[in-house]
Coordinates of N, CA and C in Angstrom, one line a residue:
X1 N 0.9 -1.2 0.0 CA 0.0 0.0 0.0 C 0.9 1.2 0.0
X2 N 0.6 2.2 -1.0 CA 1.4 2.9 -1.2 C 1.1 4.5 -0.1
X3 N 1.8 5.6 0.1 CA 1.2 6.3 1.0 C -0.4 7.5 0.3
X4 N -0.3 7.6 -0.4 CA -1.7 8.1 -1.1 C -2.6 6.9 -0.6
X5 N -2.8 5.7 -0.6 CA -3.7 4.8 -0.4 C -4.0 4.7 1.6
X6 N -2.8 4.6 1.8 CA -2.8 4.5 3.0 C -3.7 5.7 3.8
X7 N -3.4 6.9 2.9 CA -4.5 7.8 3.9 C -5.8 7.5 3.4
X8 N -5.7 7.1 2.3 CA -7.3 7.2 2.1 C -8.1 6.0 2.7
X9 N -7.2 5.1 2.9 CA -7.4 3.8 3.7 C -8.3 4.5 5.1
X10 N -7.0 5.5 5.9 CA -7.4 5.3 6.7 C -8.8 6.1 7.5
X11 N -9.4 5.4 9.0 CA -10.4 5.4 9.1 C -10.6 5.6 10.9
X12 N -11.5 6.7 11.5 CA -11.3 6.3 12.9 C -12.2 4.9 13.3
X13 N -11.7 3.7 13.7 CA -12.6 2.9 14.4 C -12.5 2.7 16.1
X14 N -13.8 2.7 16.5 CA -14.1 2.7 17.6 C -14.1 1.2 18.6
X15 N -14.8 0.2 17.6 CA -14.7 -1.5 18.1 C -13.9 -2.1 17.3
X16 N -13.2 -2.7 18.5 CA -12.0 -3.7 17.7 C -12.1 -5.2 18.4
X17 N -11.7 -5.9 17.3 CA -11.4 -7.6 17.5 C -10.4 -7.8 18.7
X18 N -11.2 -8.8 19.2 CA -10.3 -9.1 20.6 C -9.2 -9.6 20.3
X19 N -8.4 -9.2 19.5 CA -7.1 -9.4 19.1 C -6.1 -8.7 19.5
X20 N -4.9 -8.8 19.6 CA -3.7 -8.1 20.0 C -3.2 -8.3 19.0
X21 N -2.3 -6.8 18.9 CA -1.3 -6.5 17.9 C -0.3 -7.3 18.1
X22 N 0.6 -7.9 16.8 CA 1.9 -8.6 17.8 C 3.3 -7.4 17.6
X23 N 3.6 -8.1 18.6 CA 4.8 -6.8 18.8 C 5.5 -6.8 17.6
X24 N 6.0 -7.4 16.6 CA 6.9 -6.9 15.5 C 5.7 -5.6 14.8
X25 N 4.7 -5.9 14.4 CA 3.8 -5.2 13.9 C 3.4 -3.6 14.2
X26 N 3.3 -3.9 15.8 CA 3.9 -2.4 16.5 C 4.7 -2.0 16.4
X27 N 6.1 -2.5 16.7 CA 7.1 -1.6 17.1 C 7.4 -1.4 15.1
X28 N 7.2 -1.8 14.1 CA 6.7 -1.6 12.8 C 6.6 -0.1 12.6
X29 N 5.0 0.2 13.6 CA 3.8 0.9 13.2 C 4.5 2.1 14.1
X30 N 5.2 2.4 15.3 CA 5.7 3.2 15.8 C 6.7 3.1 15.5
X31 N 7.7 2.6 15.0 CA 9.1 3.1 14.0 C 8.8 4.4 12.9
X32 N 7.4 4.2 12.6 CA 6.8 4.9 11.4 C 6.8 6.4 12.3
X33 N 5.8 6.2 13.2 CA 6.4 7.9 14.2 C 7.6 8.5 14.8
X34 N 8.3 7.6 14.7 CA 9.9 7.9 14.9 C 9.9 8.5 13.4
X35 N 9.8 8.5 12.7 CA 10.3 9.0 11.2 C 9.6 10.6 11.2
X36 N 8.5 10.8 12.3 CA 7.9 12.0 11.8 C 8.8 13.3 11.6
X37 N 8.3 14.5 11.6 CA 9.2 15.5 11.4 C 9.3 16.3 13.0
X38 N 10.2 16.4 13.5 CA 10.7 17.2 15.2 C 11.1 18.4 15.3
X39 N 10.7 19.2 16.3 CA 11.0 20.6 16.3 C 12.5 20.6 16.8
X40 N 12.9 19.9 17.5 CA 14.4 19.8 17.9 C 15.6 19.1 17.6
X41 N 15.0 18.1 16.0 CA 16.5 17.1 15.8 C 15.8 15.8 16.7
X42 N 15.5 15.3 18.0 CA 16.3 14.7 19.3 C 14.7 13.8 19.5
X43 N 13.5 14.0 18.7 CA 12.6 12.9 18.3 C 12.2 12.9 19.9
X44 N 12.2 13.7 20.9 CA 12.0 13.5 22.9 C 10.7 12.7 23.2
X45 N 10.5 11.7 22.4 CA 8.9 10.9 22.4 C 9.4 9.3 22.9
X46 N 8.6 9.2 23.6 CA 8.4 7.6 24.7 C 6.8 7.6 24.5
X47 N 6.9 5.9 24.1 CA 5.4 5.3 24.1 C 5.5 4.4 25.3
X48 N 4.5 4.4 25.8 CA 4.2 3.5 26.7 C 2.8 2.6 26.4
X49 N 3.2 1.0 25.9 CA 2.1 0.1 25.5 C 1.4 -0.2 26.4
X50 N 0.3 -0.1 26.8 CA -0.8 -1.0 28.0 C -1.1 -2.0 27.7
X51 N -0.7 -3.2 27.4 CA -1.2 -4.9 27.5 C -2.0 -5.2 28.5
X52 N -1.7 -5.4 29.5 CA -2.3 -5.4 31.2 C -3.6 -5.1 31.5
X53 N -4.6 -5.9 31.0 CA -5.9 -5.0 31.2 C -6.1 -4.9 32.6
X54 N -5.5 -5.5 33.6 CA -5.9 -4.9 34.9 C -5.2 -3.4 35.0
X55 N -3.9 -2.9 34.5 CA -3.3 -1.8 34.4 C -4.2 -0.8 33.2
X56 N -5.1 -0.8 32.2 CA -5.7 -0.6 31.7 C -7.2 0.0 32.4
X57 N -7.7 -1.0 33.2 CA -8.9 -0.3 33.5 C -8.4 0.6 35.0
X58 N -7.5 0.4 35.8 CA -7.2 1.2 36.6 C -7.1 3.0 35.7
X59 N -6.2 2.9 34.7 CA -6.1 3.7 34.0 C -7.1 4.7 33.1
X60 N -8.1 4.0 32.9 CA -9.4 4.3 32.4 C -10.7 4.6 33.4
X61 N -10.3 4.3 34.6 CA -11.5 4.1 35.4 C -12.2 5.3 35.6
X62 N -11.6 6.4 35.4 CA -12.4 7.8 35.4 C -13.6 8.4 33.9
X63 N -13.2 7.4 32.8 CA -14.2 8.0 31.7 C -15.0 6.7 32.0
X64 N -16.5 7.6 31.9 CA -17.4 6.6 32.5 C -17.8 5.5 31.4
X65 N -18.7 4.8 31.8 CA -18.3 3.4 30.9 C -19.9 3.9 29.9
X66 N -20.7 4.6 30.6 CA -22.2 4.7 30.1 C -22.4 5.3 30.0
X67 N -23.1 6.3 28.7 CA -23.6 7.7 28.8 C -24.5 8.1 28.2
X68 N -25.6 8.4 28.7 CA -27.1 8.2 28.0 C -27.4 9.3 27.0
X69 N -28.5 8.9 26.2 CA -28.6 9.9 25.1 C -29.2 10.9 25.8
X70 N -29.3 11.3 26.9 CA -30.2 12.4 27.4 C -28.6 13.1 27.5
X71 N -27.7 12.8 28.6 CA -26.3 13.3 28.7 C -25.7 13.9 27.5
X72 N -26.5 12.8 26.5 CA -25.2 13.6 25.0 C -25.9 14.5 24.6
X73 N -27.1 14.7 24.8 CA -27.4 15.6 24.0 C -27.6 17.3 24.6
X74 N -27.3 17.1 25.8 CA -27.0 18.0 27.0 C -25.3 18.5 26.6
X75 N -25.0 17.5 26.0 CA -23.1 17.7 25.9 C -23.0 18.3 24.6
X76 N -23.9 18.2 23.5 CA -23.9 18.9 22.8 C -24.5 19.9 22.1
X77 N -25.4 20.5 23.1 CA -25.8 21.3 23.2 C -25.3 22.4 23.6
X78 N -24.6 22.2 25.0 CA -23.2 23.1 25.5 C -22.4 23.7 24.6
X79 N -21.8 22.4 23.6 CA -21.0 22.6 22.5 C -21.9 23.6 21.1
X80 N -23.1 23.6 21.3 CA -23.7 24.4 20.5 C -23.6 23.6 18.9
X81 N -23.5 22.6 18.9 CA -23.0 21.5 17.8 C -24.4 21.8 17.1
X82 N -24.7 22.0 15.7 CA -25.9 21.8 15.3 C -25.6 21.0 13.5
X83 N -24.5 20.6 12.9 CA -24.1 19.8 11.6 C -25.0 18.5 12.2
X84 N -25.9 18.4 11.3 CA -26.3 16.6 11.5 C -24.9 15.4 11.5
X85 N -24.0 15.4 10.2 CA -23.0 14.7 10.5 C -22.3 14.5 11.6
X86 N -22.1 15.8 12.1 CA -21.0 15.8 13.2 C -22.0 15.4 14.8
X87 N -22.5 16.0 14.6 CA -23.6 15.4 15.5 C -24.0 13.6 15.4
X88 N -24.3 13.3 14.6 CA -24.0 11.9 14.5 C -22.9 10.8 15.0
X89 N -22.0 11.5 14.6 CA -20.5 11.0 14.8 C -20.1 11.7 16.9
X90 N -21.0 12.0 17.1 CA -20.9 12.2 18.9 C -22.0 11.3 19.6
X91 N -22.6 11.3 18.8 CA -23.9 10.1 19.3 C -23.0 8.8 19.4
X92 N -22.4 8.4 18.5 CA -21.6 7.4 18.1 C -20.4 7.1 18.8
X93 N -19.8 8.2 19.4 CA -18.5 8.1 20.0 C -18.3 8.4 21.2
X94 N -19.0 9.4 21.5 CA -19.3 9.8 23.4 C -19.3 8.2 23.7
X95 N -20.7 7.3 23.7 CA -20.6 6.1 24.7 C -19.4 5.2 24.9
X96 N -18.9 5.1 23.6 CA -17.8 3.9 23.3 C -16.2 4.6 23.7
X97 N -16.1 5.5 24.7 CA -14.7 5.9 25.1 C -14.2 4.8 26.1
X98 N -14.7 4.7 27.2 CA -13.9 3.5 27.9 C -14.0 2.4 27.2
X99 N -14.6 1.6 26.0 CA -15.0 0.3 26.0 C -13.9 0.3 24.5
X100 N -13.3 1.7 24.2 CA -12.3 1.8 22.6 C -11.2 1.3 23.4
X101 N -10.6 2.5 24.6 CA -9.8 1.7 25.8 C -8.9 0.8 25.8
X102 N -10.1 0.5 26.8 CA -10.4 -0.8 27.3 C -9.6 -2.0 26.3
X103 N -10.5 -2.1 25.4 CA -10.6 -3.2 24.5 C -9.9 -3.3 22.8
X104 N -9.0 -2.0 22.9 CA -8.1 -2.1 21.9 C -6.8 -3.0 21.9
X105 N -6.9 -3.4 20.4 CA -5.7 -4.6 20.6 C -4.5 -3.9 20.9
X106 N -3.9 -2.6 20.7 CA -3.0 -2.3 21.6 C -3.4 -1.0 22.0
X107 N -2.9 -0.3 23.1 CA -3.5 1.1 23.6 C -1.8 1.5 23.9
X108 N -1.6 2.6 23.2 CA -0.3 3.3 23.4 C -1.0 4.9 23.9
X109 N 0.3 5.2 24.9 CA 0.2 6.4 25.2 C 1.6 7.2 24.8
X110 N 1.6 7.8 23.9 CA 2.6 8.7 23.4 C 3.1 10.1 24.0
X111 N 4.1 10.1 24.7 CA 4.5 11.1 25.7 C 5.9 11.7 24.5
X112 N 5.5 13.7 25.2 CA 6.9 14.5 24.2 C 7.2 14.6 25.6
X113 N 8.5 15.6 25.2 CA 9.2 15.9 26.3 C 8.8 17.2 25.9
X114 N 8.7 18.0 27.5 CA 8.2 19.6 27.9 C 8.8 20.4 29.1
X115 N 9.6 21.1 29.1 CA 10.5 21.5 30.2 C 9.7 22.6 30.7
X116 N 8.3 23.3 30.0 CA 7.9 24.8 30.2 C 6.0 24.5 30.4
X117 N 5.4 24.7 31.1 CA 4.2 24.2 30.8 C 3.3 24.4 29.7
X118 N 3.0 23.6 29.0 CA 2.0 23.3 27.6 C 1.0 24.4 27.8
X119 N 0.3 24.4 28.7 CA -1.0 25.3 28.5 C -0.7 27.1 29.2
X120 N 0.6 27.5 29.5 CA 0.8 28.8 29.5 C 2.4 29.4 28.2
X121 N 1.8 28.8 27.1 CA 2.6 29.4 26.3 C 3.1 30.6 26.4
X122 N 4.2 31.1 26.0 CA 4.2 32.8 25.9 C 4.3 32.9 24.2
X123 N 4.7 32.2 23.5 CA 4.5 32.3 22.3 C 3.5 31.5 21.6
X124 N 3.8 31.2 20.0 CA 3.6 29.7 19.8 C 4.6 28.8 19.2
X125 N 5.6 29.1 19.3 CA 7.0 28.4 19.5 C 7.0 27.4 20.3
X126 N 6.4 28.0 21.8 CA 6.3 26.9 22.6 C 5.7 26.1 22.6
X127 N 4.9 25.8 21.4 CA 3.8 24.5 21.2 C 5.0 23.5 20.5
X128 N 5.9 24.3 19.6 CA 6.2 23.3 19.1 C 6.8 21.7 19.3
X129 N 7.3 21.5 20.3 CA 7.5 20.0 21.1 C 5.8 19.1 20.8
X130 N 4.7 20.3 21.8 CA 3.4 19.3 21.0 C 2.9 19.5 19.8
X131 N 2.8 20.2 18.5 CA 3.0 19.8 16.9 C 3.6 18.4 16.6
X132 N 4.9 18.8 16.9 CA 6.0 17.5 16.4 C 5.1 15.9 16.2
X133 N 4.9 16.4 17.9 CA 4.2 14.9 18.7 C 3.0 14.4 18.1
X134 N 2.0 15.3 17.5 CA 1.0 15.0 16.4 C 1.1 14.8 15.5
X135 N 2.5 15.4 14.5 CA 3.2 14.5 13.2 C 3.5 13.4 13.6
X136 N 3.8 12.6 14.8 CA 4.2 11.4 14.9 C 2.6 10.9 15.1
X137 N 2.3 11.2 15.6 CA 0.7 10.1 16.2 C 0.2 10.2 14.2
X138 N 0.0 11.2 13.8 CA -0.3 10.9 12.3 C 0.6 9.9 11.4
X139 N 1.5 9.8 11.6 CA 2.6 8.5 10.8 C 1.9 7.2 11.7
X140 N 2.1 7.4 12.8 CA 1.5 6.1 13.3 C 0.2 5.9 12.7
X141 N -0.8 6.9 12.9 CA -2.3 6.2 12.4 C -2.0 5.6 10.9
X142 N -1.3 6.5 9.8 CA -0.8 6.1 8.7 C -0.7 4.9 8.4
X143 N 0.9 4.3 9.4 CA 1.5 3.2 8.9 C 0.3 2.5 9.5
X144 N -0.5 2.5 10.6 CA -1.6 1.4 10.9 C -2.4 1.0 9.8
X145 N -2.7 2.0 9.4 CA -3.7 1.7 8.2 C -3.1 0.9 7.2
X146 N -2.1 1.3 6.5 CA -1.4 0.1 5.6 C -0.8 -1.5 6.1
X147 N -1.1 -1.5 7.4 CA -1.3 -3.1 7.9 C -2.7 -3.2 8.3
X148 N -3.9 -2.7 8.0 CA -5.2 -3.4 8.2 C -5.7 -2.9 9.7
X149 N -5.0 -2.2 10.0 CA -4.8 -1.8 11.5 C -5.7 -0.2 11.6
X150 N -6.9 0.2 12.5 CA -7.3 1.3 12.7 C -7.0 1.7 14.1
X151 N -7.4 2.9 14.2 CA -7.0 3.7 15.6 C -8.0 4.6 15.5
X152 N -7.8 5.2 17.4 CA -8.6 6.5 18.1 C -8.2 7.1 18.7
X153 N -7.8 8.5 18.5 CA -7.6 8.9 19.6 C -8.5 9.8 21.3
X154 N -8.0 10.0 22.0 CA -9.0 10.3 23.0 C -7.9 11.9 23.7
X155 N -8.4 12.8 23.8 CA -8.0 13.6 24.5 C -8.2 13.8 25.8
X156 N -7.1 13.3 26.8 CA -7.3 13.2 28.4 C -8.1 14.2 28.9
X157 N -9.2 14.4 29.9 CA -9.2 15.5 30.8 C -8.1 15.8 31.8
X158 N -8.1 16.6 32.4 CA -7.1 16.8 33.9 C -7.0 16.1 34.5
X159 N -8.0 15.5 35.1 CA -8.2 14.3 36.2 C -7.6 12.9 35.7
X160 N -8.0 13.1 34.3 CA -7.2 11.5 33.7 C -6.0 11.3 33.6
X161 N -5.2 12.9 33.6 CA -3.7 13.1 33.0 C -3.3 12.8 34.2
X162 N -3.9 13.2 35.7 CA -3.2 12.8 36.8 C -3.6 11.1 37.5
X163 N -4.6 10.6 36.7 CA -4.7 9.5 37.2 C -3.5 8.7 36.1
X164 N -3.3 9.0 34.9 CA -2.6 8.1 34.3 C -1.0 8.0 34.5
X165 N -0.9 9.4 35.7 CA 0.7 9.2 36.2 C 1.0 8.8 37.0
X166 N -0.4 8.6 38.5 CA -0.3 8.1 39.5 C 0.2 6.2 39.0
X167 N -0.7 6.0 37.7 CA -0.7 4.6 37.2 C 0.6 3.7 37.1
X168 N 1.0 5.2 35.9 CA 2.2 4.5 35.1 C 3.8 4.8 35.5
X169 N 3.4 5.9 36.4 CA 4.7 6.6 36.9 C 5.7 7.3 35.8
X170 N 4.9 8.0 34.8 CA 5.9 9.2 34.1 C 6.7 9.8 34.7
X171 N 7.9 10.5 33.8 CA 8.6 11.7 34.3 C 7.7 12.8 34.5
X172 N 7.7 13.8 35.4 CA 6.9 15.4 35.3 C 7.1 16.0 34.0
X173 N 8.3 15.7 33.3 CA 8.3 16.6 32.1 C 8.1 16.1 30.9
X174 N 7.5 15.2 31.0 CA 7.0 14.2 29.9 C 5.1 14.5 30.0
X175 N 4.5 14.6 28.8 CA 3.4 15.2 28.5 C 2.8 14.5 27.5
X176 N 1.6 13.5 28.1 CA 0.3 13.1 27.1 C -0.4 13.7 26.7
X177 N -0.6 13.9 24.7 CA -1.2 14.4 24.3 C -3.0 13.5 24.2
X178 N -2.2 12.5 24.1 CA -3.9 11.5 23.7 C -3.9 10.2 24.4
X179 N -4.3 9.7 24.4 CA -5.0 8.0 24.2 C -4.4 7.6 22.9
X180 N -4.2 6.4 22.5 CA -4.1 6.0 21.1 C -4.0 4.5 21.2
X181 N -5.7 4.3 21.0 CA -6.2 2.8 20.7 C -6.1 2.5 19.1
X182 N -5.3 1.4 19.1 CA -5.1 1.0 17.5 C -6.0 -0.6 17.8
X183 N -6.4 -1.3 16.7 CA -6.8 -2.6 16.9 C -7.4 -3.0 15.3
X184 N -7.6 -4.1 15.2 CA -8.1 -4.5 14.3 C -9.6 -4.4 13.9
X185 N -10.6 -3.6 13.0 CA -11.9 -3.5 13.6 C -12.7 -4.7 13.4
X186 N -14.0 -4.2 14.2 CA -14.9 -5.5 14.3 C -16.0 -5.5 13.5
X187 N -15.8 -6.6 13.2 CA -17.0 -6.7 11.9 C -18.6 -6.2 12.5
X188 N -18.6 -5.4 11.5 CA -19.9 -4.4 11.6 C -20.0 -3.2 12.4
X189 N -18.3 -2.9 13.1 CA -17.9 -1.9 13.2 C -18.7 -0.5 12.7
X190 N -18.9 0.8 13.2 CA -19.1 1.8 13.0 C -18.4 2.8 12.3
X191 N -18.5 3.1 10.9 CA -17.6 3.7 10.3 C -18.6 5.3 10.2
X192 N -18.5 6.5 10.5 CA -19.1 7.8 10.4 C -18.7 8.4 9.2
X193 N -19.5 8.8 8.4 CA -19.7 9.2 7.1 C -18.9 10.4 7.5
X194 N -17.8 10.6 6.3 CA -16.8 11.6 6.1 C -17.6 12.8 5.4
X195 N -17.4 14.0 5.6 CA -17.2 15.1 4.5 C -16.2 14.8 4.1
X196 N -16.1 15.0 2.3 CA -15.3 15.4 1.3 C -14.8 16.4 1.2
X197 N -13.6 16.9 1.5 CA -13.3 18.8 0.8 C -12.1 18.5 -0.5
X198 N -12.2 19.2 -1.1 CA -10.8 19.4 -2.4 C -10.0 20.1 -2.1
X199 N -8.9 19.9 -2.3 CA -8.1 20.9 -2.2 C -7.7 22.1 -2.8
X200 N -8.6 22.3 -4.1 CA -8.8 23.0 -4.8 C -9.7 24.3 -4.2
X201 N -10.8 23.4 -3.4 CA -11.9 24.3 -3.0 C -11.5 25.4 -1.5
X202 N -9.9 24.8 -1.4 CA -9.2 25.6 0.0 C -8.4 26.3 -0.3
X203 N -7.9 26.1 -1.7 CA -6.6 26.9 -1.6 C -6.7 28.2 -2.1
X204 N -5.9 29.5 -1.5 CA -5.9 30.7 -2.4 C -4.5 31.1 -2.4
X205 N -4.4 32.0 -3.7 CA -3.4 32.1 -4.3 C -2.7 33.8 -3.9
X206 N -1.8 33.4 -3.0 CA -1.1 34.9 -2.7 C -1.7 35.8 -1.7
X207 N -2.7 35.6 -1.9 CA -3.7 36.6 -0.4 C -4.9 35.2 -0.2
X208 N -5.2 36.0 0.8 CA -6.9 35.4 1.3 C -7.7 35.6 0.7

């Protein structure tokens, strides 16, 4: 699969086959994020795999496992969400966050290095350690897809970032951007209808 195929391959899935990745396959599929492009030369990124589902659901035990359509539609309301698609695609994904988790054949957590804190930038230079770290999570979803392999990501709350250190015992200056459940999907899986854009229909030439 060539890389034009591979993105178009790829897909967020939510339910995956009770299968496990095998480790050549991963360390494969994150080799590929080692290749991404770094703001500093020095690639400062550590994955940490969860196999352990007892180490998993400790890890998880704060996103609730159940969340009723009355909840989501209260959640997206807040959000002022009114696209039917995209609205769709939250009906669809709000319930299934602990159970993507949980139950992906591998769950990596992808940590940059951060000496200054993420959320009081004084520029936007200072983002760039977390950019980098999203070119890598994108090679990863990439090379997944060209092995048959889908993914999700999940953006921590506060409470989860501190439960997932108490867990795993990070460095302080080491910084989770996501969740990143990869797994193989399950038949009859939930795939959420894409918008199309061109790139033609985005681009402008010299000015705005």
């Amino acid at each position: 699969m060539d890389i034009y195929e591979a993105i178009a391959a790829r897909r967020t899935i939510r339910e995956f086959e009770d299968i496990a990745i095998e480790d050549d396959t991963l360390e494969r599929i994150l080799d590929a994020g080692l290749k991404a492009p770094t703001n500093d030369h020095m690639r400062n990124w550590e994955f940490v795999v969860i196999s352990d589902k007892n180490v998993r659901a400790q890890m998880v035990e704060l996103i609730p496992k159940t969340v009723s359509r009355e909840q989501i539609d209260e959640i997206l309301a807040a959000w002022n969400l009114k696209d039917e698609g995209q609205r769709r695609m939250y009906y669809d994904a709000i319930p299934k966050q602990y159970a993507m988790l949980y139950n992906a054949g591998a769950l990596v957590l992808p940590f940059f290095k951060q000496e200054h804190p993420l959320l009081a930038p004084k520029a936007i230079n200072d983002l760039n350690g977390f950019a980098s770290m999203w070119c890598c999570i994108e090679n990863i979803l990439l090379a997944a897809a060209s092995e048959g392999i889908f993914g999700v990501t999940r953006i921590p709350f506060s409470n989860e970032l501190e439960k997932v250190r108490t867990v795993i015992g990070h460095p302080q200056n080491y910084v989770l951007p996501c969740y990143l459940a990869l797994g193989y999907p399950k038949k009859g899986a939930v795939i959420n209808e894409q918008y199309h854009f061109a790139a033609k229909d985005r681009i402008r030439r010299n000015h705005w």
